Coordinates of C-alpha atoms in Angstrom, one line a residue:
X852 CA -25.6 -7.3 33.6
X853 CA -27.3 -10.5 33.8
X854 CA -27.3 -10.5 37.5
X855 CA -29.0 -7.2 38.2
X856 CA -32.8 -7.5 37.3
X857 CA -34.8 -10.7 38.1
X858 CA -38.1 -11.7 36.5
X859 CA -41.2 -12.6 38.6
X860 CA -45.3 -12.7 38.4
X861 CA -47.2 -10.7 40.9
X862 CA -51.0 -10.3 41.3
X863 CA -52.9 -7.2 41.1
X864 CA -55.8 -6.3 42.5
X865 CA -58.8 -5.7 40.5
X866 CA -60.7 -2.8 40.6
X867 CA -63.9 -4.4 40.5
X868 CA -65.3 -6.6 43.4
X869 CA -64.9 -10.1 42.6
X870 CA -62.9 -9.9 39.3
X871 CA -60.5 -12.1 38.4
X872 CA -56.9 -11.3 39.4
X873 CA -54.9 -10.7 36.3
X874 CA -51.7 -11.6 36.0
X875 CA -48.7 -9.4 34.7
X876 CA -44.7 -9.6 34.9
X877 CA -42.9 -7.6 37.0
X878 CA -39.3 -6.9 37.3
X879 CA -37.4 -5.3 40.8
X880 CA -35.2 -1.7 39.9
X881 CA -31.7 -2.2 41.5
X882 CA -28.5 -0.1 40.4
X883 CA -26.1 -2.0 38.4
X884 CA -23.2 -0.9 36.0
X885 CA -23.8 -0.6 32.3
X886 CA -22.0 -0.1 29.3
X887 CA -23.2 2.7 27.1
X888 CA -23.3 1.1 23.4
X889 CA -23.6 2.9 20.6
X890 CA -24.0 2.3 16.8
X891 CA -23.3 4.5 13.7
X892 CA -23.9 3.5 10.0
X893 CA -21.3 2.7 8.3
X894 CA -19.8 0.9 4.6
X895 CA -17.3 -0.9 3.9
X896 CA -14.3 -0.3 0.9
X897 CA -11.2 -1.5 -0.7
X898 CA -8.7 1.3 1.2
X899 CA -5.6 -0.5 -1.4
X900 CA -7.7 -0.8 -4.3
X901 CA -5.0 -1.6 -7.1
X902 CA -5.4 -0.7 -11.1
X903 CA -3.6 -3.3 -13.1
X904 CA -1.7 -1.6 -16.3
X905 CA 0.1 -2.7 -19.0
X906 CA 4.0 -1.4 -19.1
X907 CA 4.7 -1.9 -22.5
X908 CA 2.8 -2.3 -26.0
X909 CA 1.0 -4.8 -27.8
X910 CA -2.1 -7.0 -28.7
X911 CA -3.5 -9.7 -25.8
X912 CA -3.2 -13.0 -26.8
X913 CA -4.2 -14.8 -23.9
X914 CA -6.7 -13.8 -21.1
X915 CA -5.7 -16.1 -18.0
X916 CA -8.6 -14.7 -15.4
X917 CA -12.2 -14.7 -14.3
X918 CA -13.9 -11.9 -12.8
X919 CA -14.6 -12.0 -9.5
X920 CA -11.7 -14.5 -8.9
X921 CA -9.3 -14.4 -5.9
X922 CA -6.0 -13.6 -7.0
X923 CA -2.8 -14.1 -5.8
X924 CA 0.3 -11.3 -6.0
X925 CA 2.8 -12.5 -9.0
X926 CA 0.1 -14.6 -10.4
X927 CA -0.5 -13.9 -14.6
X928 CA -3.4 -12.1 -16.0
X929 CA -2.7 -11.2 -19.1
X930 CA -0.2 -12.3 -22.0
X931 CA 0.7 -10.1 -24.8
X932 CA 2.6 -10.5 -28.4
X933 CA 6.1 -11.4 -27.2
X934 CA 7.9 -11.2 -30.6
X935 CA 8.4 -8.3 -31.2
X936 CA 9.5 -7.8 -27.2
X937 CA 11.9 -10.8 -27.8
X938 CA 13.3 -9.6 -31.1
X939 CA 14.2 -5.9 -30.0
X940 CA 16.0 -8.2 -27.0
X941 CA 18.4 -10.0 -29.7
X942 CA 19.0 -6.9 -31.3
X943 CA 20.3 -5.1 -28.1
X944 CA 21.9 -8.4 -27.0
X945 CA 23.7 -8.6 -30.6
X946 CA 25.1 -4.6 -30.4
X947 CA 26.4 -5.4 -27.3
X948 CA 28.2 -8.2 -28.1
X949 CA 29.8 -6.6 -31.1
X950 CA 30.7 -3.6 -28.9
X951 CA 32.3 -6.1 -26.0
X952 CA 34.2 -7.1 -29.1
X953 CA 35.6 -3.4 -29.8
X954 CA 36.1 -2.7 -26.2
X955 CA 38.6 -6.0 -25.8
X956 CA 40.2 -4.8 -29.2
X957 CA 40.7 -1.5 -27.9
X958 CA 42.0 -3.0 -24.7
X959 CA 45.0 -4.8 -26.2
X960 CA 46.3 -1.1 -27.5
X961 CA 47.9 -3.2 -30.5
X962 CA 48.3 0.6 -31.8
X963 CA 50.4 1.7 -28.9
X964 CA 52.0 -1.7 -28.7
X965 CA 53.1 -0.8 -32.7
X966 CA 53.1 2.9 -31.8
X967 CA 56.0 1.8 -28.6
X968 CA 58.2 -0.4 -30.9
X969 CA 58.6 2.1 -33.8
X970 CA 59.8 4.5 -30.7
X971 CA 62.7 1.3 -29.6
X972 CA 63.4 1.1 -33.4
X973 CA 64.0 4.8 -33.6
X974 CA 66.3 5.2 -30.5
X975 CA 68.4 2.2 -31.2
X976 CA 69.2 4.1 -34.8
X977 CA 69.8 7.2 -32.7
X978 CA 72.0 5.1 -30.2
X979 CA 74.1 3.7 -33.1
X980 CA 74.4 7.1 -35.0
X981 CA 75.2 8.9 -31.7
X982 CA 78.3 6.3 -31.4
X983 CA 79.5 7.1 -35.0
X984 CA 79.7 10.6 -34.7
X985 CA 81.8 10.3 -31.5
X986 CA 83.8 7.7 -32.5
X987 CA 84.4 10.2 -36.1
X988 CA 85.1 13.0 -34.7
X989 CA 88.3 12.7 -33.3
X990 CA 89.6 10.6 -35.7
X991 CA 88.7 13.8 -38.3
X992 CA 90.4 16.2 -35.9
X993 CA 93.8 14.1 -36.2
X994 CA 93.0 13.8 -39.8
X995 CA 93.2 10.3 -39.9
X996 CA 89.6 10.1 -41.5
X997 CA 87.9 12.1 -44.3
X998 CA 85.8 15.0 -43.0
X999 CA 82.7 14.2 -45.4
X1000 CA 82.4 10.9 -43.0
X1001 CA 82.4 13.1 -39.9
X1002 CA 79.5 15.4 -41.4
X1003 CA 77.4 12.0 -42.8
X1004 CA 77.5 11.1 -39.2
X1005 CA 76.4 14.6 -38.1
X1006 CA 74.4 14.5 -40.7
X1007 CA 72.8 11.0 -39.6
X1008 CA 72.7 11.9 -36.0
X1009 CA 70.6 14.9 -36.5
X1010 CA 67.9 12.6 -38.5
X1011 CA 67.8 9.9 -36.0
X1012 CA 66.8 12.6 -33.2
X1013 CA 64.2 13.9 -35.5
X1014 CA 62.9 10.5 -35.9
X1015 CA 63.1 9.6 -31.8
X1016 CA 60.9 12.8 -31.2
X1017 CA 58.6 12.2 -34.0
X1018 CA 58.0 8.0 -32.8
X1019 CA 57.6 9.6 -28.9
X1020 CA 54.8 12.5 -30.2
X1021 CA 53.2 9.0 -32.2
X1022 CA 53.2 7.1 -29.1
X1023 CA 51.7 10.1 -26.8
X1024 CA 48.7 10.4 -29.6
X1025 CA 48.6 6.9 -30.0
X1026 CA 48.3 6.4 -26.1
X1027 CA 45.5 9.4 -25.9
X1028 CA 43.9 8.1 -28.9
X1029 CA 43.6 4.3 -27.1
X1030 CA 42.3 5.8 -23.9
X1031 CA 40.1 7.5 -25.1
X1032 CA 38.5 4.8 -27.5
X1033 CA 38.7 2.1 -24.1
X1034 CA 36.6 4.8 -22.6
X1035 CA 34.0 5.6 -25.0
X1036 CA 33.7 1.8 -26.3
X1037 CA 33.4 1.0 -22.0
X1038 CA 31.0 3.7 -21.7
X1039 CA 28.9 2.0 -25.4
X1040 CA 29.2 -0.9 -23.3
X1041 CA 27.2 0.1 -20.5
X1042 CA 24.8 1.7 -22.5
X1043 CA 24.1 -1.4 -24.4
X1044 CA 23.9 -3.5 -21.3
X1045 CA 21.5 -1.2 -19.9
X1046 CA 19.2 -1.1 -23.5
X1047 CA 19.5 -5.2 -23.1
X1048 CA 18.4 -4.8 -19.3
X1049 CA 15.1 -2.9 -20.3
X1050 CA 14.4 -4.9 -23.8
X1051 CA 14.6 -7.9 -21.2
X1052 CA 12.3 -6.7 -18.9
X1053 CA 9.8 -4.8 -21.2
X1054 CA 9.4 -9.3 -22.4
X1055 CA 8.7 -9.6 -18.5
X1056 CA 6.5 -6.7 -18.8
X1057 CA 4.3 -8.6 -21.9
X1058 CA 3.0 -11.0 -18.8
X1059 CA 0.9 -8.5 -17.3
X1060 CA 1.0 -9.9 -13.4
X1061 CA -1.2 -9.1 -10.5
X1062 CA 0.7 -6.7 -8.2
X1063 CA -1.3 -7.7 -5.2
X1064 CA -3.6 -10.0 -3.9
X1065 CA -7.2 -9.6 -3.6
X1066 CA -10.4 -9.7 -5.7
X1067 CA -10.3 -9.1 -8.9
X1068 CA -13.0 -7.7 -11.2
X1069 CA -13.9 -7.8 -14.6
X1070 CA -11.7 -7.1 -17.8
X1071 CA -12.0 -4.6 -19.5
X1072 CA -9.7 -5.3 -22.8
X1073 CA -10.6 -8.6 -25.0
X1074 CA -8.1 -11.0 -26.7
X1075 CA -6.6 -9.2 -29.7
X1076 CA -7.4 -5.6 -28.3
X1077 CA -4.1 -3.3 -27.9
X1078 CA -2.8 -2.4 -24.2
X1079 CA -1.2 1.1 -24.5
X1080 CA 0.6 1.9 -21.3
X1081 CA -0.3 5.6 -21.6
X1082 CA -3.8 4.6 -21.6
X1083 CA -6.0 6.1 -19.4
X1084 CA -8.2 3.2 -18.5
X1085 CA -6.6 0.5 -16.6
X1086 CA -7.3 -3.3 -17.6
X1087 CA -8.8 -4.4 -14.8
X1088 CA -9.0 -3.8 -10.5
X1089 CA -7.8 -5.7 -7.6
X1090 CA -9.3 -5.3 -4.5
X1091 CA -7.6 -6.6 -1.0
X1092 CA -9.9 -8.2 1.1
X1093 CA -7.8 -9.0 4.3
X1094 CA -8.3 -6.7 6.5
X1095 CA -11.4 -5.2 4.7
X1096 CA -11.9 -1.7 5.8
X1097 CA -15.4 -0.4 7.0
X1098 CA -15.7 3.6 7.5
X1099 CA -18.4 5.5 9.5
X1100 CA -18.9 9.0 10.6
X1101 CA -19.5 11.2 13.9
X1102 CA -21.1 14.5 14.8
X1103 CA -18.6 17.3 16.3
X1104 CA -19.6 16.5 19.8
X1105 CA -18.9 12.9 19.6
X1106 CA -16.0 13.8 18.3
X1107 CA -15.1 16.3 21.1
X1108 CA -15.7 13.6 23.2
X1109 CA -14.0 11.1 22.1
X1110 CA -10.9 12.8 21.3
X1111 CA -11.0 14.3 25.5
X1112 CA -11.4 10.8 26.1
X1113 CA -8.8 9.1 24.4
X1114 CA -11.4 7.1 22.3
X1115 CA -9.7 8.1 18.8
X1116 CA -5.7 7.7 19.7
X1117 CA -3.8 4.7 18.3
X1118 CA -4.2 1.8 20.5
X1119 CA -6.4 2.8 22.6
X1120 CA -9.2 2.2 20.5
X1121 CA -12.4 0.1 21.7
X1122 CA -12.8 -2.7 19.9
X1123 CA -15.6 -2.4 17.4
X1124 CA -18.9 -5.2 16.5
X1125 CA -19.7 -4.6 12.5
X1126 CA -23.6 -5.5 12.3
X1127 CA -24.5 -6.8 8.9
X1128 CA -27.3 -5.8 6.9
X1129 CA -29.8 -9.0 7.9
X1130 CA -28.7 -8.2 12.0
X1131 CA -25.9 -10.8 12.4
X1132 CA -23.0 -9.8 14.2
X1133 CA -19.9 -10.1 12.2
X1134 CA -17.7 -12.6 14.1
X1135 CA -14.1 -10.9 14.3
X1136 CA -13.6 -7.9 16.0
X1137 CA -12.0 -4.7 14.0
X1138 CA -10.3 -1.0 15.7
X1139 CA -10.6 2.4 14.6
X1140 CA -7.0 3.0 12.3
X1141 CA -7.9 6.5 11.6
X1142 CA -9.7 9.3 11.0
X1143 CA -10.1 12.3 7.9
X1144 CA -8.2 15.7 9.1
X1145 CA -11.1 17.6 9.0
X1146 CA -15.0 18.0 9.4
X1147 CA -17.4 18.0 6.5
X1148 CA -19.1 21.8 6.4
X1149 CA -21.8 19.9 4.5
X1150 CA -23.2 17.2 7.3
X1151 CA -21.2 18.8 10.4
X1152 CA -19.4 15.1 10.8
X1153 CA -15.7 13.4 10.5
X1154 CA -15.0 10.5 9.0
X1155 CA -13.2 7.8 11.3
X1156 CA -12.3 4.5 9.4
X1157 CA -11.5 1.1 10.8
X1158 CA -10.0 -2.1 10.2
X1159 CA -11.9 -5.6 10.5
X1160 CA -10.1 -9.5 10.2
X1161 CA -11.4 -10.6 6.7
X1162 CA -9.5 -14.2 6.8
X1163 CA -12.5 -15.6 4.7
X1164 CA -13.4 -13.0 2.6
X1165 CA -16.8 -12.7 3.5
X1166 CA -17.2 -9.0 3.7
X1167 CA -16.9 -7.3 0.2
X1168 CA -16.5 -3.4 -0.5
X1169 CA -19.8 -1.0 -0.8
X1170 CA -21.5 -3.6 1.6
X1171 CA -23.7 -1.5 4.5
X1172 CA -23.9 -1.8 8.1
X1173 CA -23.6 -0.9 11.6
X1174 CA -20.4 0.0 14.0
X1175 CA -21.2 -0.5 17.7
X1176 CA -18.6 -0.1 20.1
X1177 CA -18.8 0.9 24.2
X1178 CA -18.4 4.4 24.1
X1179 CA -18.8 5.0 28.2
X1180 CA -19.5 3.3 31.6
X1181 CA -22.9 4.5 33.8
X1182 CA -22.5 3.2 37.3
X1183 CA -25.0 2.6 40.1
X1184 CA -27.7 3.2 37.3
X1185 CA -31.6 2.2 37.4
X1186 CA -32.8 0.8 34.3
X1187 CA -36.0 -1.2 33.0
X1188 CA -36.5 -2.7 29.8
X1189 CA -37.5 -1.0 26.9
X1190 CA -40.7 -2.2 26.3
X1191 CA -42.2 -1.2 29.7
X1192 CA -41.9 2.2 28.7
X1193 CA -45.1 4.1 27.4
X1194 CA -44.5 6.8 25.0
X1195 CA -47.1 8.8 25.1
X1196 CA -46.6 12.5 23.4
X1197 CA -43.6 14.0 25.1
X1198 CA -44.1 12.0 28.2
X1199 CA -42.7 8.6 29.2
X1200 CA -44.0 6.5 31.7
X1201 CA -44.3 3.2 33.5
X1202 CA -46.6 1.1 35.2
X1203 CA -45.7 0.1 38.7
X1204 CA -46.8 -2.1 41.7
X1205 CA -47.4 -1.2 44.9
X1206 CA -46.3 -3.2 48.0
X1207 CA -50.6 -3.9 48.4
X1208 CA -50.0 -5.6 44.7
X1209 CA -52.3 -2.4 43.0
X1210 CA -50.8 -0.8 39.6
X1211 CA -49.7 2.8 39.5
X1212 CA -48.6 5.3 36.3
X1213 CA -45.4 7.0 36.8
X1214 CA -43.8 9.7 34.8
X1215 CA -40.2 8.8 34.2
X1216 CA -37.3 10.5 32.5
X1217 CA -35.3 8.3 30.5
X1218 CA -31.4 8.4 29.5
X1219 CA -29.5 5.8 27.1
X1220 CA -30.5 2.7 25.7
X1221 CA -28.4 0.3 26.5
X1222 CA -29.2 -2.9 24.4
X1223 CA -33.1 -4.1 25.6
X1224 CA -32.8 -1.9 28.3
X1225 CA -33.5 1.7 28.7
X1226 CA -31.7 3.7 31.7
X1227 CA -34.5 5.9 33.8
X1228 CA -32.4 9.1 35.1
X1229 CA -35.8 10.5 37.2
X1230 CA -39.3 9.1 38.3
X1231 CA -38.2 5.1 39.8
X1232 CA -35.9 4.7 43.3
X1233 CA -34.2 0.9 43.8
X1234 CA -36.9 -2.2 45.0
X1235 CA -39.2 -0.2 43.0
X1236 CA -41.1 -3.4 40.9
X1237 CA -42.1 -2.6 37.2
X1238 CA -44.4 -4.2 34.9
X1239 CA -43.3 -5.4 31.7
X1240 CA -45.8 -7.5 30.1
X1241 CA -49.8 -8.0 30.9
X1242 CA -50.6 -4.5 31.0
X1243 CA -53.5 -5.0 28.7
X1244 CA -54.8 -6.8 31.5

């Protein structure tokens, strides 16, 4: 753009015999290409603003922050009564001890082990009293022994398979019984391990730690005051800072616009200058993320929101500014700077000088701004020379 207007000083003719020549700065109209810039207002937030919260209960004893500090994920920021965290820990890590205990007692089935050997004892008597009835027997039927042997035998026989049966039915029950006290103590087991598991991490929990990293603000519980975790109020904030996120809004037809053009879809974004509030131009470029899913009824506009570099943390949330990012291309355009354009009423003009070096009012119609410059759609042709300063003379 540089390259399309040069600066000169010209002499024009005085009205007046004999008056001085005044002098006044001219520059030559040519068509160049400019970018149309434009700027919105816009603020920026904390779009991951975190609340820290306690877990579990009890009274602060130590406060390990400052407001306004950069913290880091992980790090501490508050430490609470551990002893009565720790001691519900023992306790569960003492029940499930004792129950590991049980479940390696019930393990060894020493029941069904005495249960199993009762049932050997059993059928060895009903082996041995099997033998003497058959041995008996025929010996009685050839009468060469008493009959009251053959029915003690019988007698015996019958008693042993009683007491086989009985032993088998104590070693089914007995097995039953042990599986089912393996399973229930396994099953106390787990349940145990998993009442150690949150006792052990509700003492993690007493060393309240910053879930994210960012800015952190002021506290809002003292040393000795009790963190409820179904408190409503949290115990502090944490802003992130990198990228800090700056939000602005535009009119329907800007939106139109923009969407026909492509200007709103991801990656194809322009990329965006943030202007501070005292005019400096915030060094790191930032690119429209996203935008709301619908226009405000109220104000007739859509939110869009962006994300700018923050490496530094300069930019805080709630500061104010401006977005400006190129929006459109006018080729082959004829433009002058601002100030040589006269407002006067509803008419815009400028002052012009003839090839005979005499000054001339012209009407003009003007279009964008485009930085210092203003583009003139009617009323200048190219080579045409405009004054910019010295019209007072």
């Amino acid at each position: 753009m540089s390259g399309a207007f040069y600066w000169g000083i010209c002499v024009a003719e005085a009205q007046q015999t004999g008056a001085p020549k005044p002098l006044v700065e001219v520059v030559d109209v040519k068509p160049a290409d400019l970018p149309i810039i434009t700027e919105y207002a816009a603020q920026t937030y904390a779009r991951n603003q975190v609340e820290v919260r306690g877990r579990v209960e009890g009274y602060v004893e130590k406060w390990l922050f400052r407001p306004g500090q950069e913290v880091t994920a992980g790090q501490p920021l508050y430490v609470l009564d551990l002893r009565p965290l720790e001691a519900a820990a023992e306790t569960a890590s003492g029940n499930l001890r004792q129950s590991e205990a049980d479940l390696e007692f019930a393990s060894k089935q020493v029941s069904l082990l005495q249960a199993q050997a009762n049932l050997a004892v059993a059928q060895a008597n009903l082996l041995k009293a099997r033998q003497d009835f058959e041995r008996l027997k025929p010996l009685v039927e050839q009468d060469a022994a008493p009959r009251q042997d053959l029915e003690t035998a019988t007698a015996a026989l019958a008693a042993n398979e009683a007491a086989v049966r009985a032993a088998q039915v104590l070693v089914d029950q007995t097995r039953l019984q042990t599986d089912t006290q393996i399973q229930s103590t396994k099953g106390k087991v787990e349940a145990l391990r998993g009442t150690l598991k949150t006792a052990s991490l509700n003492v993690e929990y007493g060393t309240i730690r910053a879930p994210i990293s960012g800015l952190i603000g002021d506290t809002l519980v003292n040393l000795g005051s009790l963190v409820n975790p179904a408190s409503t109020a949290p115990l502090t904030t944490i802003v992130p800072l990198d990228p800090i996120w700056v939000r602005f809004k535009l009119n329907e037809s800007q939106y139109l616009s923009f969407t026909r053009a492509g200007t709103l879809s991801s990656g194809k974004t322009p990329p965006l200058e943030l202007l501070l509030a005292d005019n400096t131009v915030y060094p790191y470029k930032g690119r429209i993320e996203n935008s709301l899913n619908q226009v405000d009824s109220r104000t007739g506009t859509l939110e869009v929101q962006a994300a700018f570099p923050n490496p530094k943390h300069t930019l805080l949330p709630g500061q104010f500014g401006k977005i400006r990012f190129q929006t459109d291309m006018e080729k082959g355009v004829l433009a002058v700077p601002q100030r040589a354009v006269l407002q006067i009423q509803n008419t815009q003009s400028v002052y012009t000088v003839s090839d005979d070096s005499k000054i001339q009012l012209r009407a003009v119609k003007t279009g964008n701004r485009v930085g210092e410059l203003w583009i003139i759609e009617q009323g200048l042709k190219p080579g045409d020379r405009v004054v910019v300063e010295g019209l007072l003379n």
